[in-house]
XYZ file of C-alpha atoms in Angstrom:
585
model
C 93.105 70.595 118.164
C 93.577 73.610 120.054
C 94.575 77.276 117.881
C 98.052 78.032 117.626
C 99.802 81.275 118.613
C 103.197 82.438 117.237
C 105.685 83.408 119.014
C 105.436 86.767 118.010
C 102.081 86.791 119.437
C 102.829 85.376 122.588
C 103.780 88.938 124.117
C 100.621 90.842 122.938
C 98.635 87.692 124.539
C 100.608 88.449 127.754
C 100.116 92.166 127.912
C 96.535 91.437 126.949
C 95.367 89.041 129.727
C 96.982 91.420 132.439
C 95.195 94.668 130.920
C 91.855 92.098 130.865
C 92.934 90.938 134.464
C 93.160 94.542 135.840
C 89.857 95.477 134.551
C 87.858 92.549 135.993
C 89.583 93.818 139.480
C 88.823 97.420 138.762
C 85.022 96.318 137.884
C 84.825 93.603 140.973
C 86.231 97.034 143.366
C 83.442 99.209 141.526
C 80.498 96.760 142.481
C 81.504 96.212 145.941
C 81.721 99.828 146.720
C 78.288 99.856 145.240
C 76.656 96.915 146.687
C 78.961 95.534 149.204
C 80.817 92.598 150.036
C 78.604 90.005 149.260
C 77.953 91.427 145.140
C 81.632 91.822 145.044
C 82.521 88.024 145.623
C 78.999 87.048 143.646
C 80.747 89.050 140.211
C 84.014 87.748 140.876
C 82.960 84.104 141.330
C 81.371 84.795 138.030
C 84.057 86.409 135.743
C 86.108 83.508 137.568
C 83.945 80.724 135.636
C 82.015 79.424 138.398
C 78.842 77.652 136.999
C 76.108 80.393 135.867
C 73.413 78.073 137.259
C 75.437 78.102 140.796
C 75.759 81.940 140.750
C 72.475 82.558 139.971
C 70.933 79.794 142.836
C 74.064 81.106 145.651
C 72.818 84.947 144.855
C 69.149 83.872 145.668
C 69.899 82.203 148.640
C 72.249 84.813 150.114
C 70.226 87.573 148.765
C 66.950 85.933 151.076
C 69.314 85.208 153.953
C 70.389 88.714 153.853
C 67.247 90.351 153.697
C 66.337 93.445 155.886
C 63.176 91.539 156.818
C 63.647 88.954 159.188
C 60.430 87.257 157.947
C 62.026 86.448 154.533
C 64.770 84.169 156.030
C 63.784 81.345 154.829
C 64.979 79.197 151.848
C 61.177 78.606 150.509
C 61.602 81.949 149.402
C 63.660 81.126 146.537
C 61.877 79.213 144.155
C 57.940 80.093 144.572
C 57.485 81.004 140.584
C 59.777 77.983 139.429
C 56.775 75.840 140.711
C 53.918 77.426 139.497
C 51.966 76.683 136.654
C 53.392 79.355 134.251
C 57.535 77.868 134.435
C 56.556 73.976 135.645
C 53.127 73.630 133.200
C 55.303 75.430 130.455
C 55.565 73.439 127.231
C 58.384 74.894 126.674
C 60.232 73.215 128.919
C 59.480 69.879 126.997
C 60.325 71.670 123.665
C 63.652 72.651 124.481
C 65.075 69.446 124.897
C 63.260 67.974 121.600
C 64.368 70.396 119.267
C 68.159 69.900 120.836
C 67.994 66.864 120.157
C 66.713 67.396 116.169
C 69.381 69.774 115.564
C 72.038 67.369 117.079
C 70.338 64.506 115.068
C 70.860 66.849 111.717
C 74.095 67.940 112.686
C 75.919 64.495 112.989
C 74.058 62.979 109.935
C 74.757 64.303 106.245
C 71.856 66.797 106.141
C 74.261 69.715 105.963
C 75.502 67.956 102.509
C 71.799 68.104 101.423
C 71.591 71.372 102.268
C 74.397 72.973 100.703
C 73.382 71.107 97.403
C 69.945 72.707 97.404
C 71.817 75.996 98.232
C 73.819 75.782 95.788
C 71.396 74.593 92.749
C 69.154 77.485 93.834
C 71.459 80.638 94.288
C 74.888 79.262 93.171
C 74.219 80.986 89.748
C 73.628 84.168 91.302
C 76.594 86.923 92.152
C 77.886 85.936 95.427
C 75.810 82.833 95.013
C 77.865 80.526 96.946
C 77.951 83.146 99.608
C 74.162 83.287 99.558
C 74.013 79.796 100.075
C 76.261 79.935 103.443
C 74.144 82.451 104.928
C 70.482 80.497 103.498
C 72.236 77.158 104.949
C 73.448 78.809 108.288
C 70.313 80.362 109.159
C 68.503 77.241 108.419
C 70.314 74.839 110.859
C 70.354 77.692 113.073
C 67.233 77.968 114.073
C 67.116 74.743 115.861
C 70.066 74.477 117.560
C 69.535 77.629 118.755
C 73.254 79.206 117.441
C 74.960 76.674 119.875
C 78.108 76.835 117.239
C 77.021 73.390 115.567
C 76.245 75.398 113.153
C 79.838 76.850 112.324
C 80.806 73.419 112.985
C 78.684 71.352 110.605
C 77.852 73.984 107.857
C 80.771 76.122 108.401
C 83.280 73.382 108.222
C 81.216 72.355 104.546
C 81.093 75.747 102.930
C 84.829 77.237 103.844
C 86.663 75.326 101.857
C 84.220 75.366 98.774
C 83.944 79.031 99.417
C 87.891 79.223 98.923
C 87.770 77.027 96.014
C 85.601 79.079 94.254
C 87.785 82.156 94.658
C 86.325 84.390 97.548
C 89.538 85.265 99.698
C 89.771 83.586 102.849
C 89.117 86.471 104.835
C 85.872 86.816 103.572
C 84.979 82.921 103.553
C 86.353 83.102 107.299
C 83.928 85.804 108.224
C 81.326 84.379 107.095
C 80.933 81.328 108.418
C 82.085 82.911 111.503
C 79.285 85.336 111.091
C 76.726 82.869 109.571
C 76.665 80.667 113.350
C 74.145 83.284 114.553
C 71.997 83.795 111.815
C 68.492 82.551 111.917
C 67.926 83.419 115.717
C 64.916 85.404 114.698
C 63.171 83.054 112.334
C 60.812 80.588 113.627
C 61.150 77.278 115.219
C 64.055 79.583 116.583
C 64.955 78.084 120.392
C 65.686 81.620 121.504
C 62.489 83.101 120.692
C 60.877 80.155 122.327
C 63.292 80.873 125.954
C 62.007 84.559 125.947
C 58.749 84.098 125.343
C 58.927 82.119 127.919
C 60.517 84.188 130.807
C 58.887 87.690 129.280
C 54.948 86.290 129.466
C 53.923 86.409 125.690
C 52.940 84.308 123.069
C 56.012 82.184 121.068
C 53.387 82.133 117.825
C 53.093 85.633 117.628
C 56.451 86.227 118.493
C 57.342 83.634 115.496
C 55.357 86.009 112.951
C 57.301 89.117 114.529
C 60.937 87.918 113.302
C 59.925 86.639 110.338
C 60.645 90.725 108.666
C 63.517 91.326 110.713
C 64.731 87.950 110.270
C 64.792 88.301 106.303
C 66.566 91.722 105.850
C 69.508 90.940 108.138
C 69.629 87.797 105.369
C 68.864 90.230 102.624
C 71.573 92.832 104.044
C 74.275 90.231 104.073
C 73.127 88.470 100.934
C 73.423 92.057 99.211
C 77.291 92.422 100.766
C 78.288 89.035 99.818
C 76.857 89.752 96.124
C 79.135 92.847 96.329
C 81.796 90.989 97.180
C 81.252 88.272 94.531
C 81.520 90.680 91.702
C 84.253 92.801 93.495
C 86.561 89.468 93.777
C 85.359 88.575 90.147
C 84.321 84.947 91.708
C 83.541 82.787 88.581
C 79.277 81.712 89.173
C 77.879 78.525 88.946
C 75.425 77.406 85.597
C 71.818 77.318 86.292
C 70.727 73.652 86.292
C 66.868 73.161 85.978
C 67.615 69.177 86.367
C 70.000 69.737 89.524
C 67.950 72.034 91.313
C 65.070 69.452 90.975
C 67.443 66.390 91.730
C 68.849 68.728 95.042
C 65.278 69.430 96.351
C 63.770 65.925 95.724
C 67.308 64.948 97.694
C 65.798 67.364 100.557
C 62.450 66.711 100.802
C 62.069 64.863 103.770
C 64.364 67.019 105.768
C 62.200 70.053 104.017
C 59.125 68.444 106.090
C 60.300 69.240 109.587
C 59.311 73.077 109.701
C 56.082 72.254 107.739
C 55.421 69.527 111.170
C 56.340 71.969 113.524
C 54.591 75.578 112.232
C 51.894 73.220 109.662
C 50.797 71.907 113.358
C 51.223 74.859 115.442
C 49.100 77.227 112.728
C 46.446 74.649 111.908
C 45.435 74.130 116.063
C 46.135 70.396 115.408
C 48.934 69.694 118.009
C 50.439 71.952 120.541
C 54.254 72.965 120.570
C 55.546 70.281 122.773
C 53.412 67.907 120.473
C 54.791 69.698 117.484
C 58.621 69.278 118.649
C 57.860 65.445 120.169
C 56.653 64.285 115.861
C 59.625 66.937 114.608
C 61.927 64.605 117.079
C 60.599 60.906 116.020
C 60.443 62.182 112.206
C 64.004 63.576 111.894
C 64.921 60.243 113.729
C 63.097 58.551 111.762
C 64.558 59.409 108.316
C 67.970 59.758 109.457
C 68.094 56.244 110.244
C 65.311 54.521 108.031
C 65.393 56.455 105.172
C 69.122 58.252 104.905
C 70.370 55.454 106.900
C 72.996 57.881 107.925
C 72.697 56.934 111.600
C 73.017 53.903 113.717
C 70.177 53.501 116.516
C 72.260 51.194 118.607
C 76.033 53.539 117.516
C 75.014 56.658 117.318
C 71.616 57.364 118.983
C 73.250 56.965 122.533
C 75.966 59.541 122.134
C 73.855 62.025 120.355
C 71.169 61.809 123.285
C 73.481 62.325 126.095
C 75.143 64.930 123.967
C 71.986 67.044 123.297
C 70.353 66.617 126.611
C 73.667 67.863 128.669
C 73.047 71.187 127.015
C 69.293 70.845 127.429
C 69.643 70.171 130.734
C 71.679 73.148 131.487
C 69.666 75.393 130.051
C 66.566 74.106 132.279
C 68.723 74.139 134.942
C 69.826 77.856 134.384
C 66.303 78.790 133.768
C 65.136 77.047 136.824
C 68.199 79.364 138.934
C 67.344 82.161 137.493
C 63.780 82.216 138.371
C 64.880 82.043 141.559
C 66.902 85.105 141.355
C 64.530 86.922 139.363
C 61.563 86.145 142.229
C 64.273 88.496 144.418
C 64.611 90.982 142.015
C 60.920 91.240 141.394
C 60.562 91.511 145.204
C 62.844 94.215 145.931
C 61.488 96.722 143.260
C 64.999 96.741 141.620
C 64.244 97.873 138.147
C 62.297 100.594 139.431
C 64.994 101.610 141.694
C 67.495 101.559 138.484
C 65.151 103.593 136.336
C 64.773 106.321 138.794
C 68.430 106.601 138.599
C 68.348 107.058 134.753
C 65.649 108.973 135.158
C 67.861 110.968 137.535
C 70.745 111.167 135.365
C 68.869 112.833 132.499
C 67.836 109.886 130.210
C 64.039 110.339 129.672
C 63.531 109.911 126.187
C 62.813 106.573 124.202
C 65.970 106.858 121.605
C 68.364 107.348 124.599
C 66.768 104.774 126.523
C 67.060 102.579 123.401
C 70.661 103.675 122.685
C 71.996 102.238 126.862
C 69.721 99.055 126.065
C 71.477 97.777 123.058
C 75.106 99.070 124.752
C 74.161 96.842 127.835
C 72.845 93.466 125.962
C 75.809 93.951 123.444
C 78.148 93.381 126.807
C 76.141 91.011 128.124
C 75.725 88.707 125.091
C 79.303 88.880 124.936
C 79.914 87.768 128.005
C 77.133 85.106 128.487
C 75.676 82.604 126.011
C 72.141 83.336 124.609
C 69.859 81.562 126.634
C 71.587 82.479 129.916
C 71.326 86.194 128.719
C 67.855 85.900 127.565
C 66.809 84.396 131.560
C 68.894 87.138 133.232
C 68.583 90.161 131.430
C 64.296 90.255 130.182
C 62.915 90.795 133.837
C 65.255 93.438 134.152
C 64.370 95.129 131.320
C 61.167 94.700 130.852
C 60.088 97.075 133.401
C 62.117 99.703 131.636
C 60.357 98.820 128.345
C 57.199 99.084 130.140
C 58.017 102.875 130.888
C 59.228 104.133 127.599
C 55.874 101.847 125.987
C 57.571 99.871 123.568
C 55.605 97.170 121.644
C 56.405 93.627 123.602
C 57.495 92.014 119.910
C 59.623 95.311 118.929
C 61.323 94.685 122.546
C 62.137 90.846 121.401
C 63.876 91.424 118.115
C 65.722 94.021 119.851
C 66.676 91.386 122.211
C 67.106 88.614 120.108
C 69.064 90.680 117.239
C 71.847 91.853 119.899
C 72.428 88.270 121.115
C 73.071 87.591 116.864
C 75.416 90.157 116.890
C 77.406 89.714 120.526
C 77.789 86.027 118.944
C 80.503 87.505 116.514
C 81.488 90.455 118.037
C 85.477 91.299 119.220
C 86.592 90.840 121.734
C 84.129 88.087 123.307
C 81.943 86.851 121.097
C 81.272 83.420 121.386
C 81.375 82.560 117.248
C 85.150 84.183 117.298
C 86.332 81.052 119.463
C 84.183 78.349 117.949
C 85.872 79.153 114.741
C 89.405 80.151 116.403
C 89.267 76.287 117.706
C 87.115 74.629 114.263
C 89.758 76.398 111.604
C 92.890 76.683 113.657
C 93.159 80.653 113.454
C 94.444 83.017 116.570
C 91.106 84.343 117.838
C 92.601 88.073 117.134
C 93.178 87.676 113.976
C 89.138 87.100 113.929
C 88.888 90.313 114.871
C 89.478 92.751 111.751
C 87.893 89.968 109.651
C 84.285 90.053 111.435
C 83.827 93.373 111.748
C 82.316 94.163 108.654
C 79.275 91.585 109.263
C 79.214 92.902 112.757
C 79.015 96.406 110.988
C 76.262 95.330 108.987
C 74.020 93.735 111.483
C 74.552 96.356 113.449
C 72.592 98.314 111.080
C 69.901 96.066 110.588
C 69.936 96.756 114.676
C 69.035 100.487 114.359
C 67.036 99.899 111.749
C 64.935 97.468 114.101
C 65.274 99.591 117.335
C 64.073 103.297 115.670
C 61.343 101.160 113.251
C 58.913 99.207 115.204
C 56.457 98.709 112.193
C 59.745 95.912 111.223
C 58.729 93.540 114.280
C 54.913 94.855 114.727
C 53.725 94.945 111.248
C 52.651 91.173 111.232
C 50.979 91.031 114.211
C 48.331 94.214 113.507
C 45.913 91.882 112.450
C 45.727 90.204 116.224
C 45.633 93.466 117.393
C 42.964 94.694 115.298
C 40.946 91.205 116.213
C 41.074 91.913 120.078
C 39.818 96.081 119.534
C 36.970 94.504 117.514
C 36.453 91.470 120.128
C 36.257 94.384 122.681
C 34.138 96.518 121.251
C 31.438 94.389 120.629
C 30.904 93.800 124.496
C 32.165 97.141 124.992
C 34.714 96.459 126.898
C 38.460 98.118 127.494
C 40.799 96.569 124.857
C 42.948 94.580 127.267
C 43.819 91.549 125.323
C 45.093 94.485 122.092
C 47.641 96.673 125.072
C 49.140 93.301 126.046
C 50.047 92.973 122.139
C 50.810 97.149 121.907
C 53.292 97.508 124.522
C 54.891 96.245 127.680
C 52.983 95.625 130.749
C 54.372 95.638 134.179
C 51.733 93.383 135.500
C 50.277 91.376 132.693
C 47.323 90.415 134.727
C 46.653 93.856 134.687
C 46.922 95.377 131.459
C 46.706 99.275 130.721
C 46.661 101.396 128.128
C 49.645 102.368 125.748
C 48.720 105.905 124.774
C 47.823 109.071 126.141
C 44.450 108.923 124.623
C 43.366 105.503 125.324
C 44.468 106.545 128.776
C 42.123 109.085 129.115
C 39.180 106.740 127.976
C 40.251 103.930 129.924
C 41.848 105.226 133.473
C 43.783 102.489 135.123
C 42.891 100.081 132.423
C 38.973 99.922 133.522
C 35.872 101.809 132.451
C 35.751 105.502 133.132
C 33.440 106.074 136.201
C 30.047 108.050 136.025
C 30.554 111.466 137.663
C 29.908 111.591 141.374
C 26.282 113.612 142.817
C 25.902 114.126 146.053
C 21.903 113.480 147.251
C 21.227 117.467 147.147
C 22.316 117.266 143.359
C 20.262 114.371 141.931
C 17.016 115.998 143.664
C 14.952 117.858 141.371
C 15.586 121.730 141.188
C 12.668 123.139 143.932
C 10.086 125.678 141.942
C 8.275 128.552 142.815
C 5.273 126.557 144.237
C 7.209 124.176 146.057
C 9.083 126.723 147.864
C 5.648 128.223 148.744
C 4.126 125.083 150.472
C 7.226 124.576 152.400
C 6.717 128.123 154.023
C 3.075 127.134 154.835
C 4.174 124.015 156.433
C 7.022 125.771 158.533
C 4.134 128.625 159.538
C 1.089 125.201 160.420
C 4.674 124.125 162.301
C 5.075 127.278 164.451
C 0.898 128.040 165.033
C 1.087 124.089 166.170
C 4.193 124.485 168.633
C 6.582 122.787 166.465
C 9.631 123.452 166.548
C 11.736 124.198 162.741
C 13.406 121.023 163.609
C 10.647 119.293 162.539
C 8.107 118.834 165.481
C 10.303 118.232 168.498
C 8.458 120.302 170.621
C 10.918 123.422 170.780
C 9.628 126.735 170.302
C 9.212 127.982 167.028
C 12.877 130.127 165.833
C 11.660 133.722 165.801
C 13.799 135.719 162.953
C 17.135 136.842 164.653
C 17.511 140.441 165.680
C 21.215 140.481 166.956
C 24.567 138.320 165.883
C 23.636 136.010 168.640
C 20.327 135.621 167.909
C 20.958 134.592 164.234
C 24.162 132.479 165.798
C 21.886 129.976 167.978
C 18.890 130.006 166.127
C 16.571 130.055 169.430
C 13.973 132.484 170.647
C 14.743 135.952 171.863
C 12.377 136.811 174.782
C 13.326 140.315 175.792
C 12.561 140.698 171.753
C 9.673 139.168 171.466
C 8.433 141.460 174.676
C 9.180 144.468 173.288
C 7.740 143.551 169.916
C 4.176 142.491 171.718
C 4.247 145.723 173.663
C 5.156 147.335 170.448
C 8.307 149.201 171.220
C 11.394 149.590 169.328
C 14.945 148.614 168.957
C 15.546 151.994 170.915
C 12.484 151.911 173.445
C-alpha cells in the first residue's frame, strides 16, 4: 500500500518536484563546469537512480581510461586493493551477511513481541515509560540490521498503536518510531561500525567500546524528552509488576543470549568475529524454529535467506565498487588537492573544519543509505581528519551519529519514507513531526564533535597499554598514535602532538647530532702542538716537503700576497735573506 496524497496536496507536490528538478540541473551544470563532461553525466546518472554499485565501478573505469598517463590505461588498474589481503581476507566480509541474516530471522519471527514485553515490564512504570521502551526496543533490533528500516517495520509497526492507546498524541508516537529506526547505530554488534572499520583501517572492538558513551546519551537524551512528554500529555503509567518483569525476561532469555555469543566470544579471545556472527546465525535459527517454533525451515527459511542476502550482497558489491573508486582517488592525491582549497578559502581551524564535515555527511546520508555513505565518504575524509589530528574513534561517532540523524531528517531522510509507506502518511507531513528528535540528536552531535573524551574515554586504557609496551623497549609509541589520531599512512604512524613531534621526528628516533672527523678528534694541547713543529722543522732539514715528504722544497714563510697565495719557495727572497739584505736593498 502506497501513501496517499490529497488533492489539495497534489499542487504543492507539483511545484515541489520541478523546484527539486531545477536544482539537480543547476548542481549537474555546476560539476561539469568544474570537472567536465564526463563528472557531469557520472552525477546525473546518479541523482537519476542508476545503481550506486554501477556508478561507482563506470567512474573507475572511465576515470583510468581517462588518465593523463598513458601507462594507467589499463582496466587492472581498478581493483588492485579489492584483492588484497586487507578487503578479500577481511572477516568482515563474512560477518555482514550473517548478522543480515539474524536480524531478518528476528524480524519475521515474534521476537519484537518479546521485546516490547520486557520493555514494557521494565520501564512501562516509569514517566514516558512506554516511550522509553520504543526507543530501548528500537535501538536493540537496530543494531543488527544495521537501521535497514526493519526496524520501523517490525518494532515500529508494534509500539504505534500501543503508544496511541496509551494516550501519547499521534504526532509524537509517529515521530518516534520514525525516529527510533536509526537508533542503536553506535552500540555494538552495530553493522555500521563494523563497514567503517573496515574501509577506515582500525579495529571494530575498539571501535565497539567507543560508541558505547555516545551511544547511551543520545538514548538518555531522547528517553529524558519522551519522559517530558509523558507527564506533559498526562499519559496514565503502567503498575510495576515484580512477577511480570520476571515472567517477560525468562520469556527473553534465549534471544537475550545472542549479544552475550557475539561480544562474550569476541572479549574472551575464544572465537573471532566471523566465528562469533556464524554461532549468533545457527543460534537465533536455532531457537526461532526449535524452541519458539515461530519459523518453518522448509516455509520460511528460503524466503528469509534470499531476502537477507540480496541486501548483503549489495552491500559487498558496493563495497567491492567502491574500492575501486577509492584506489583512483587515493592515486590522484584528491583529498589533498581539496584541503588546500579549504585551506585556501580560510578554514584552518578544527571547529570550522568540524562544522563543513557534519554539513557535508548530513547531505550525503540523506541522499545515500548508510553503508554506501560510510564506503564513499571515509577515504575522503580521512585525510582531512588526519590534518586537523582528530582521534580515529572521535572521527567514527562523528560519522556514524550523522548517518542516525540523515536517517530522519526532512527532506530526504530515508526513515521519513519507510514510515510514509508502513503508516500511510504524506511524507511532508513527516516533516514538522521529526524535527524535534532530529533537533535533539543533533545536539547529542555537537556534543560528540566539540567533546572527544565522549568517544575516546574508553579506549585510554589501550592507549596507555601501547606507551607502556613502548617504553619498555624504548621505542616510539606507534601502536598508541594509531589509537590518538588519524594517520595518513597507517603503516607509518606519527605523532599527534607538537611535543611528541619534537621527540619523535617523522615518527622514528631522534638522530645523534652530526661531527665531522675534525670535531670528534681530541682538542690538540700545548705539547702536541710543539712536536708537530719539530716534525715539520726534521721535515724541512730532511728535504721534505710540508706536504708530507714528497720531495718538494720545504714552504719558506711568505713575504708578498703571492708568496703566501701559492705556498712555494721565493728564491729572489731567500737570496737576499742569505746575503743579508733587506726588503729595500
Amino acid at each position: 500500500m502506497s501513501a496517499q496524497v490529497s488533492p489539495q496536496m497534489q499542487p504543492k507536490a507539483a511545484t515541489g518536484a520541478k523546484v527539486g528538478l531545477s536544482l539537480v540541473a543547476a548542481f549537474v551544470l555546476v560539476v561539469g563546469w568544474a570537472g567536465g563532461v564526463v563528472a557531469a553525466l557520472v552525477v546525473a546518472l546518479a541523482l537519476l537512480g542508476t545503481p550506486l554499485f554501477a556508478i561507482m565501478g563506470g567512474a573507475s573505469e572511465i576515470a583510468w581510461l581517462l588518465h593523463r598517463d598513458a601507462a594507467y590505461h589499463h582496466l587492472r588498474y581498478i581493483a588492485p586493493t579489492v584483492l588484497d589481503e586487507r578487503f578479500a581476507g577481511s572477516p568482515i566480509l563474512v560477518t555482514i551477511p550473517l548478522f543480515t541474516f539474524v536480524g531478518y530471522v528476528m524480524a519475521e519471527s515474534k521476537t519484537p513481541d518479546r521485546i516490547v514485553r520486557a520493555s514494557s515490564a521494565f520501564f512501562g512504570w516509569m514517566p514516558g515509560g512506554l516511550a522509553i521502551v520504543c526507543i530501548v526496543a528500537s535501538a536493540f533490533f537496530t543494531t543488527l540490521t544495521g537501521g535497514s528500516g526493519v526496524t520501523i517495520v517490525a518494532i515500529g509497526g508494534l509500539l504505534y498503536p500501543a503508544l496511541r492507546k496509551q494516550g501519547y498524541s499521534d504526532a509524537f508516537a509517529l515521530g518516534l518510531v520514525t525516529t527510533g529506526g536509526s537508533l542503536g547505530l553506535l552500540l555494538p554488534p552495530s553493522l555500521p561500525i563494523l563497514v567503517y572499520s573496515l574501509v577506515a583501517g582500525i579495529d571494530f572492538n575498539k571501535t565497539f567500546k567507543a560508541g558505547l558513551l555516545p551511544g547511551v546519551l543520545v538514548m538518555i537524551m531522547l528517553g529524558v524528552y519522551a519522559a517530558y512528554v509523558g507527564l506533559r500529555e498526562k499519559v496514565k503509567l503502567s503498575k510495576l509488576d515484580g512477577r511480570e518483569m520476571l515472567a517477560a525476561l525468562w520469556l527473553l532469555k534465549w534471544e537475550l543470549l545472542i549479544p552475550v555469543i557475539i561480544l562474550g566470544g569476541l572479549a574472551t579471545g575464544l572465537t573471532s568475529l566471523d566465528e562469533s556472527a556464524g554461532l549468533a546465525a545457527l543460534y537465533t535459527l536455532g531457537i526461532e524454529v526449535y524452541i519458539y517454533k515461530d519459523l518453518s525451515l522448509k516455509k520460511d527459511l528460503p524466503r528469509i535467506a534470499k531476502s537477507s542476502m540480496a541486501l548483503a550482497g549489495a552491500v559487498i558489491l558496493i563495497l567491492a565498487m567502491a574500492n575501486a573508486l577509492i584506489n583512483y582517488v587515493i592515486q590522484e592525491h584528491i583529498p589533498n588537492q581539496v584541503l588546500e582549497f579549504m585551506v585556501h578559502l580560510g578554514l584552518t581551524q578544527t571547529w570550522q573544519f568540524l562544522i563543513v564535515l557534519n554539513v557535508f555527511l548530513l547531505v550525503l546520508g540523506m541522499l545515500m543509505d548508510g553503508f554506501s555513505a560510510i564506503l564513499v565518504a571515509v577515504p575522503l575524509i580521512l585525510p582531512f581528519a588526519a590534518r586537523f589530528t582528530l582521534g580515529p574513534f572521535h572521527m567514527a561517532m562523528i560519522f556514524l551519529l550523522n548517518l542516525e540523524i540523515a536517517y530522519c531528517c526532512p527532506p530526504l531522510g530515508l526513515n521519513l519514507f519507510i514510515s510514509s509507506f508502513r503508516f500511510n502518511r504524506p511524507v511532508v507531513d513527516l516533516y514538522k513531526i521529526v524535527l524535534p528528535f532530529a533537533g535533539i540528536l543533533a545536539l547529542a552531535l555537537v556534543m560528540v564533535s566539540y567533546i572527544p573524551v565522549l568517544s575516546d574515554v574508553t579506549i585510554r586504557g589501550d592507549i596507555r597499554a601501547a606507551r607502556e609496551t613502548a617504553a619498555r623497549v624504548n621505542s616510539p609509541p606507534r601502536e598508541a598514535w594509531l589509537l590518538e589520531c588519524v594517520q595518513e599512512d597507517r603503516t607509518n604512524p606519527l605523532p599527534c602532538t607538537e611535543e611528541e613531534r619534537r621527540k619523535w621526528p617523522g615518527g622514528q628516533v631522534a638522530a645523534p647530532v652530526a661531527t665531522t672527523p675534525e670535531a670528534q678528534a681530541p682538542a690538540p694541547t700545548a705539547e702536541a702542538g710543539e712536536d708537530a713543529e719539530d716534525a715539520e722543522l726534521l721535515r724541512q732539514m730532511m728535504g721534505g716537503g710540508g706536504d708530507g715528504g714528497s720531495g718538494a722544497a720545504p714552504a719558506a714563510p711568505p713575504s708578498s700576497a703571492e708568496g703566501a697565495g701559492s705556498g712555494e719557495i721565493n728564491e729572489e727572497e731567500l737570496l737576499r735573506q742569505m746575503q743579508g739584505g733587506t726588503d729595500g736593498g
